[in-house]
CSV table of C-alpha atoms in Angstrom, one decimal:
chain,number,residue,atom,x,y,z
A,145,MET,CA,128.1,94.3,81.7
A,146,THR,CA,131.8,94.8,82.2
A,147,ALA,CA,132.1,98.2,83.7
A,148,VAL,CA,135.2,98.6,85.8
A,149,THR,CA,135.4,102.3,86.5
A,150,ASP,CA,133.7,104.8,88.7
A,151,VAL,CA,130.1,105.0,87.5
A,152,THR,CA,129.0,101.5,88.1
A,153,GLY,CA,131.8,101.1,90.5
A,154,THR,CA,130.9,97.8,92.1
A,155,GLY,CA,129.0,96.8,89.0
A,156,GLY,CA,130.1,93.9,86.8
A,157,ARG,CA,133.4,93.4,88.5
A,158,VAL,CA,132.3,92.8,92.1
A,159,GLU,CA,129.4,90.7,90.9
A,160,GLU,CA,131.9,88.3,89.5
A,161,ASP,CA,133.9,88.4,92.7
A,162,CYS,CA,131.0,87.4,95.0
A,163,ARG,CA,128.9,85.2,92.7
A,164,PRO,CA,131.0,82.0,93.2
A,165,ASP,CA,131.0,82.5,97.0
A,166,VAL,CA,127.3,83.0,97.1
A,167,GLU,CA,126.7,80.0,94.9
A,168,ARG,CA,128.7,77.9,97.2
A,169,ILE,CA,126.7,79.1,100.1
A,170,VAL,CA,123.4,78.4,98.2
A,171,ALA,CA,124.5,74.9,97.3
A,172,ASP,CA,125.1,74.2,100.9
A,173,LEU,CA,121.8,75.6,102.3
A,174,PRO,CA,119.7,73.3,104.5
A,175,GLY,CA,116.4,72.1,103.1
A,176,GLN,CA,117.5,72.1,99.5
A,177,ASP,CA,114.2,70.5,98.6
A,178,LEU,CA,112.4,73.4,100.2
A,179,LEU,CA,114.4,76.1,98.6
A,180,PRO,CA,112.4,77.9,95.9
A,181,ARG,CA,114.2,77.6,92.6
A,182,LYS,CA,113.5,78.4,89.0
A,183,GLU,CA,115.7,76.7,86.4
A,184,GLY,CA,118.3,75.8,89.0
A,185,GLU,CA,118.7,79.5,90.2
A,186,LEU,CA,117.3,80.7,93.4
A,187,ALA,CA,113.8,82.1,92.9
A,188,PHE,CA,112.5,84.9,95.1
A,189,SER,CA,108.9,85.9,95.0
A,190,ALA,CA,109.3,89.4,96.6
A,191,PRO,CA,112.1,92.0,97.1
A,192,TRP,CA,112.0,91.5,100.9
A,193,GLU,CA,113.1,87.9,100.4
A,194,ILE,CA,116.2,89.0,98.5
A,195,ARG,CA,117.1,91.6,101.2
A,196,ALA,CA,116.7,89.0,103.9
A,197,PHE,CA,118.8,86.6,102.0
A,198,ALA,CA,121.5,89.3,101.3
A,199,LEU,CA,121.6,90.4,105.0
A,200,ALA,CA,122.5,87.0,106.2
A,201,VAL,CA,125.0,86.3,103.5
A,202,ALA,CA,126.5,89.8,103.9
A,203,ALA,CA,126.7,89.4,107.7
A,204,HIS,CA,128.5,86.2,107.3
A,205,ARG,CA,130.9,87.7,104.7
A,206,ASP,CA,131.6,90.6,107.0
A,207,GLY,CA,132.6,88.0,109.6
A,208,ARG,CA,129.7,88.4,112.0
A,209,PHE,CA,129.1,84.7,112.2
A,210,SER,CA,130.2,81.5,110.6
A,211,TRP,CA,128.0,80.0,107.9
A,212,PRO,CA,127.3,76.8,109.8
A,213,GLU,CA,126.1,78.8,112.7
A,214,PHE,CA,123.5,80.5,110.5
A,215,GLN,CA,122.6,77.2,108.9
A,216,GLY,CA,121.9,75.7,112.3
A,217,ARG,CA,119.4,78.5,113.1
A,218,LEU,CA,117.7,78.0,109.8
A,219,VAL,CA,117.4,74.3,110.3
A,220,ALA,CA,115.9,75.0,113.8
A,221,ALA,CA,113.4,77.5,112.4
A,222,ILE,CA,112.3,75.0,109.6
A,223,ASP,CA,112.1,72.2,112.2
A,224,ARG,CA,109.9,74.3,114.3
A,225,TRP,CA,107.6,75.1,111.4
A,226,GLU,CA,107.4,71.4,110.6
A,227,ARG,CA,106.4,70.5,114.1
A,228,ALA,CA,103.9,73.3,114.5
A,229,ASP,CA,100.2,72.4,114.4
A,230,PRO,CA,98.6,72.3,111.0
A,231,ALA,CA,96.8,75.6,111.5
A,232,GLU,CA,100.1,77.4,111.8
A,233,ARG,CA,101.5,75.6,108.8
A,234,ALA,CA,98.9,77.0,106.5
A,235,SER,CA,101.4,79.3,104.8
A,236,TRP,CA,105.0,78.3,104.2
A,237,SER,CA,107.8,80.7,103.3
A,238,TYR,CA,111.4,79.6,103.3
A,239,TYR,CA,112.5,83.2,103.8
A,240,ARG,CA,110.2,83.7,106.7
A,241,GLU,CA,112.1,80.9,108.5
A,242,TRP,CA,115.3,82.4,107.2
A,243,LEU,CA,114.4,85.8,108.7
A,244,GLN,CA,113.6,84.1,112.0
A,245,GLY,CA,116.9,82.2,112.1
A,246,LEU,CA,118.8,85.4,111.2
A,247,GLU,CA,117.0,87.4,113.9
A,248,SER,CA,117.7,84.9,116.6
A,249,LEU,CA,121.4,84.7,115.8
A,250,LEU,CA,121.8,88.5,115.6
A,251,LEU,CA,119.9,89.0,118.9
A,252,GLU,CA,121.9,86.4,120.7
A,253,ARG,CA,125.1,87.9,119.6
A,254,GLY,CA,124.0,91.3,120.8
A,255,LEU,CA,124.4,92.7,117.3
A,256,VAL,CA,120.8,93.9,117.4
A,257,ASP,CA,118.7,94.8,120.3
A,258,ALA,CA,115.2,93.3,120.5
A,259,ASP,CA,113.4,96.4,121.7
A,260,GLU,CA,115.2,98.5,119.1
A,261,LEU,CA,114.2,96.1,116.4
A,262,ASP,CA,110.6,96.2,117.4
A,263,ALA,CA,110.6,100.0,117.6
A,264,ARG,CA,112.3,100.3,114.2
A,265,THR,CA,109.8,97.9,112.6
A,266,HIS,CA,107.0,100.0,114.0
A,267,GLU,CA,108.5,103.1,112.4
A,268,PHE,CA,108.7,101.4,109.0
A,269,LEU,CA,105.2,100.0,109.3
A,270,HIS,CA,103.8,103.5,110.0
A,271,GLY,CA,105.7,105.3,107.3
A,272,VAL,CA,107.9,107.3,109.8
A,273,ARG,CA,111.0,105.9,108.2
A,274,ASP,CA,110.1,105.3,104.6
A,275,PRO,CA,110.6,108.7,103.1
A,276,LYS,CA,108.4,109.3,100.1
A,277,HIS,CA,111.6,110.0,98.1
A,278,HIS,CA,112.6,106.4,97.8
B,15,MET,CA,123.6,69.2,107.5
B,16,SER,CA,120.1,68.0,107.3
B,17,THR,CA,118.6,68.3,103.8
B,18,ASP,CA,115.9,65.7,104.1
B,19,HIS,CA,113.0,67.5,105.6
B,20,VAL,CA,109.7,66.1,104.6
B,21,LEU,CA,106.9,68.5,104.2
B,22,PRO,CA,103.3,67.4,104.7
B,23,VAL,CA,102.2,69.7,101.9
B,24,ARG,CA,104.3,70.7,99.0
B,25,PRO,CA,104.2,74.5,99.2
B,26,ASP,CA,103.3,76.6,96.3
B,27,TYR,CA,105.7,79.5,96.4
B,28,ASN,CA,103.9,81.5,93.9
B,29,ALA,CA,100.5,81.2,95.5
B,30,ASP,CA,100.5,84.4,97.5
B,31,PRO,CA,102.9,87.0,96.1
B,32,THR,CA,101.4,89.7,98.4
B,33,PRO,CA,104.0,90.5,101.0
B,34,ASP,CA,103.1,90.7,104.6
B,35,PRO,CA,103.7,94.3,105.5
B,36,VAL,CA,105.0,93.3,108.9
B,37,VAL,CA,107.6,91.0,107.4
B,38,VAL,CA,108.6,93.7,104.9
B,39,ALA,CA,109.0,96.3,107.7
B,40,ARG,CA,110.9,93.8,109.8
B,41,VAL,CA,113.5,93.3,107.1
B,42,LYS,CA,113.9,97.0,106.5
B,43,ALA,CA,114.3,97.6,110.2
B,44,LEU,CA,116.9,94.9,110.5
B,45,GLU,CA,118.8,96.2,107.6
B,46,SER,CA,118.7,99.8,108.7
B,47,LEU,CA,119.9,98.9,112.3
B,48,LEU,CA,122.7,96.7,111.0
B,49,LEU,CA,124.0,99.4,108.7
B,50,GLU,CA,123.6,102.1,111.3
B,51,LYS,CA,125.5,100.1,113.9
B,52,GLY,CA,128.2,99.3,111.5
B,53,VAL,CA,127.6,95.6,111.8
B,54,LEU,CA,127.3,95.5,108.1
B,55,ALA,CA,128.6,97.5,105.2
B,56,SER,CA,125.9,98.5,102.8
B,57,GLU,CA,128.1,97.6,99.8
B,58,THR,CA,128.3,94.0,101.0
B,59,VAL,CA,124.5,93.8,101.2
B,60,ASP,CA,124.0,95.4,97.9
B,61,ARG,CA,126.5,93.2,96.1
B,62,VAL,CA,124.8,90.1,97.3
B,63,ALA,CA,121.3,91.4,96.7
B,64,ASP,CA,122.2,92.7,93.2
B,65,LEU,CA,122.9,89.1,92.1
B,66,TYR,CA,119.2,88.5,92.3
B,67,GLU,CA,117.4,91.9,92.3
B,68,LYS,CA,118.0,92.6,88.7
B,69,GLU,CA,115.9,89.6,87.7
B,70,VAL,CA,113.0,89.7,90.2
B,71,GLY,CA,112.2,93.4,90.6
B,72,PRO,CA,111.8,94.4,87.0
B,73,ARG,CA,109.4,91.6,86.2
B,74,ASN,CA,106.3,93.8,86.5
B,75,GLY,CA,107.8,96.3,84.1
B,76,ALA,CA,108.7,93.6,81.7
B,77,ARG,CA,105.1,92.3,81.7
B,78,ALA,CA,103.8,95.8,80.9
B,79,VAL,CA,106.3,96.2,78.1
B,80,ALA,CA,105.6,92.9,76.5
B,81,ARG,CA,101.9,93.6,76.6
B,82,ALA,CA,102.5,97.0,75.0
B,83,TRP,CA,104.5,95.4,72.2
B,84,THR,CA,101.8,92.9,71.4
B,85,ASP,CA,98.7,95.1,72.0
B,86,PRO,CA,98.7,98.5,70.4
B,87,ASP,CA,95.6,99.6,72.4
B,88,PHE,CA,97.3,98.7,75.7
B,89,LYS,CA,100.4,100.6,74.5
B,90,GLN,CA,98.3,103.8,74.0
B,91,ARG,CA,96.8,103.4,77.5
B,92,LEU,CA,100.3,102.8,79.0
B,93,LEU,CA,101.7,106.0,77.5
B,94,ALA,CA,98.5,108.0,78.3
B,95,ASP,CA,98.0,106.8,81.9
B,96,PRO,CA,100.6,104.3,83.1
B,97,VAL,CA,99.2,103.9,86.6
B,98,ALA,CA,95.8,102.8,85.3
B,99,ALA,CA,97.3,100.7,82.5
B,100,CYS,CA,99.6,98.9,85.0
B,101,ALA,CA,96.7,98.4,87.4
B,102,GLU,CA,95.0,96.4,84.5
B,103,LEU,CA,97.9,93.9,84.9
B,104,GLY,CA,97.6,93.9,88.7
B,105,ILE,CA,100.6,96.1,89.1
B,106,GLY,CA,100.1,98.6,91.9
B,107,GLY,CA,101.9,100.1,94.8
B,108,MET,CA,102.2,103.7,93.6
B,109,GLN,CA,101.3,105.9,96.5
B,110,GLY,CA,100.4,109.3,95.2
B,111,GLU,CA,103.4,109.5,92.9
B,112,ASP,CA,102.7,109.8,89.2
B,113,MET,CA,104.4,107.6,86.7
B,114,VAL,CA,105.4,108.6,83.2
B,115,VAL,CA,106.4,106.1,80.5
B,116,VAL,CA,108.7,107.5,77.8
B,117,GLU,CA,108.8,105.6,74.5
B,118,ASN,CA,112.0,104.9,72.7
B,119,THR,CA,111.7,105.4,68.9
B,120,ASP,CA,114.0,105.4,65.9
B,121,GLU,CA,114.7,109.1,66.6
B,122,VAL,CA,114.8,109.2,70.4
B,123,HIS,CA,116.6,107.1,73.1
B,124,ASN,CA,115.4,107.8,76.6
B,125,VAL,CA,117.2,107.2,79.9
B,126,ILE,CA,116.1,107.9,83.5
B,127,VAL,CA,118.0,109.3,86.5
B,128,CYS,CA,117.2,110.9,89.8
B,129,THR,CA,119.7,113.7,90.1
B,130,LEU,CA,118.6,114.6,93.6
B,131,CYS,CA,118.7,111.2,95.3
B,132,SER,CA,117.5,107.9,94.0
B,133,CYS,CA,113.8,108.1,93.0
B,134,TYR,CA,112.9,105.1,91.0
B,135,PRO,CA,109.7,103.5,89.6
B,136,TRP,CA,110.0,100.7,92.1
B,137,PRO,CA,106.5,99.2,91.6
B,138,VAL,CA,107.5,98.3,88.1
B,139,LEU,CA,111.3,97.9,88.3
B,140,GLY,CA,111.9,96.8,91.9
B,141,LEU,CA,114.8,98.2,93.9
B,142,PRO,CA,117.2,100.4,92.0
B,143,PRO,CA,120.7,99.0,91.2
B,144,ASN,CA,123.6,100.3,93.2
B,145,TRP,CA,125.0,102.5,90.5
B,146,TYR,CA,121.7,104.3,90.0
B,147,LYS,CA,122.3,105.8,93.4
B,148,TYR,CA,125.9,106.8,92.8
B,149,PRO,CA,126.7,110.5,92.3
B,150,ALA,CA,128.9,109.6,89.4
B,151,TYR,CA,125.9,108.2,87.4
B,152,ARG,CA,123.6,110.9,88.5
B,153,SER,CA,125.8,113.7,87.3
B,154,ARG,CA,127.4,112.1,84.2
B,155,ILE,CA,124.2,110.8,82.7
B,156,VAL,CA,123.1,114.5,82.5
B,157,LYS,CA,126.4,116.0,81.3
B,158,ASP,CA,127.3,113.4,78.7
B,159,PRO,CA,124.9,110.6,78.4
B,160,ARG,CA,126.2,109.3,75.1
B,161,ALA,CA,129.7,108.9,76.4
B,162,LEU,CA,128.5,107.4,79.7
B,163,LEU,CA,126.2,104.9,78.0
B,164,ARG,CA,129.0,103.9,75.6
B,165,GLY,CA,131.8,103.8,78.1
B,166,GLU,CA,130.0,102.2,81.1
B,167,PHE,CA,127.1,100.3,79.7
B,168,GLU,CA,128.5,99.3,76.3
B,169,LEU,CA,125.4,100.9,74.7
B,170,ASP,CA,126.2,102.7,71.5
B,171,VAL,CA,123.4,105.2,70.7
B,172,PRO,CA,123.9,106.3,67.1
B,173,ASP,CA,124.8,110.0,66.8
B,174,GLU,CA,121.7,110.8,64.8
B,175,LYS,CA,119.6,109.6,67.6
B,176,THR,CA,118.6,112.1,70.3
B,177,ILE,CA,119.2,111.1,73.9
B,178,LYS,CA,116.6,112.4,76.3
B,179,VAL,CA,117.4,112.2,80.0
B,180,TRP,CA,114.4,112.2,82.4
B,181,ASP,CA,115.0,113.4,86.0
B,182,SER,CA,112.7,111.6,88.4
B,183,SER,CA,111.4,113.3,91.5
B,184,ALA,CA,109.2,112.4,94.4
B,185,GLU,CA,106.2,113.4,92.4
B,186,VAL,CA,107.0,111.8,89.0
B,187,ARG,CA,108.8,108.6,88.3
B,188,TYR,CA,109.8,108.0,84.7
B,189,TRP,CA,110.6,104.7,83.0
B,190,VAL,CA,111.4,103.7,79.5
B,191,LEU,CA,109.3,101.7,77.0
B,192,PRO,CA,112.1,100.1,74.9
B,193,GLN,CA,111.7,99.3,71.2
B,194,GLN,CA,110.9,95.8,70.4
B,195,PRO,CA,114.0,94.0,69.0
B,196,PRO,CA,113.7,93.3,65.2
B,197,GLY,CA,112.8,89.8,64.4
B,198,THR,CA,110.8,89.1,67.5
B,199,GLU,CA,107.4,89.9,66.1
B,200,GLY,CA,106.3,86.3,66.1
B,201,LEU,CA,107.1,85.7,69.7
B,202,SER,CA,104.4,85.3,72.4
B,203,GLU,CA,104.0,87.8,75.2
B,204,GLU,CA,105.6,85.2,77.6
B,205,GLU,CA,108.6,84.8,75.4
B,206,LEU,CA,108.9,88.6,75.0
B,207,VAL,CA,108.9,89.1,78.8
B,208,GLU,CA,112.2,87.1,79.0
B,209,LEU,CA,113.9,89.6,76.7
B,210,ILE,CA,113.1,92.7,78.6
B,211,THR,CA,115.8,93.6,81.0
B,212,ARG,CA,115.9,96.0,83.9
B,213,ASP,CA,118.5,98.2,82.1
B,214,SER,CA,116.3,98.4,79.0
B,215,MET,CA,113.6,100.1,81.1
B,216,ILE,CA,116.1,102.4,82.7
B,217,GLY,CA,117.5,103.3,79.3
B,218,THR,CA,121.1,102.1,80.0
B,219,GLY,CA,120.6,99.0,77.9
B,220,LEU,CA,118.5,97.4,75.2
B,221,PRO,CA,116.2,94.3,75.4
B,222,ARG,CA,117.9,91.0,74.7
B,223,THR,CA,117.5,89.3,71.4
B,224,PRO,CA,116.4,85.7,71.4
B,225,ASP,CA,120.0,84.6,70.5
B,226,SER,CA,121.8,86.9,73.0
B,227,PRO,CA,123.2,85.2,76.1
B,228,ALA,CA,120.8,84.9,79.1
B,229,GLY,CA,122.0,86.6,82.2
B,230,ALA,CA,122.6,89.9,80.3
B,231,ARG,CA,121.0,92.8,82.2
């Protein structure tokens, strides 16, 4: 789609803007052999994985941290998983580790507060925050 | 940068598609806090997410459409009771909302909107695209759908075809059963799934044809 005016707004145009950047980031991700892909493209198995992916990339693009800083956290999270005992390694999810890495960086920077995050998670879990309308 | 991790077991990423509710809630919580505090702009998140969301989310809907194209009995069930028909394919997640599938024909082209906010048949189509939420789409698709589809989505609906606009609400989510592209009758269900785009189930596009470029919406 090549929409450039108001309705789709950020539609086709912006996608073309940010795709090369995002692809550069993806090409540089740690654990390339662990990264779920389908036909070369990133493969996500659930919407939350895409949101988690987008949050980290967006926070970096908005200047909240440098990409190597995030990569370091992701590597650490994956390393931890690999060293965990086998019972804990029963299920593997790249984006679970991703989320863990992102969380640790945001908390450390004081961009998110741990208690607040727990409370908000609780609200979503119990439907307080998920209006029926969406 | 270390890229040479060795895993004891090669993980099967498709083994368990059931999301952990806690993880899902955690991501939502993180996003809502970051936006609220102004750490992130929602446009930045949406732009990155949109690169991938348009492929993953609509997969369930595409499976239902491909089945309907190849199995007339399933199609009848899908039109009569979409929630039950989707459940046959293991597609669930509707919580009390009803779902209505509207069928495109030679006479009628359907398109969906939510004029009030951004209600969307997310169990079948995933998360809505950004523009679906924009006031400009929500008002113009009602006032002049033909011009909007032509101008913004490069979709030319012939004048003799009626365009019906379906306004979703919290109670009823509509989505579109597109027409099967001519010349694809011999394809398998799996091949057909690849042709069915998100926009074709919103009504702002048509399914791909086997020779149209991949990556179209």
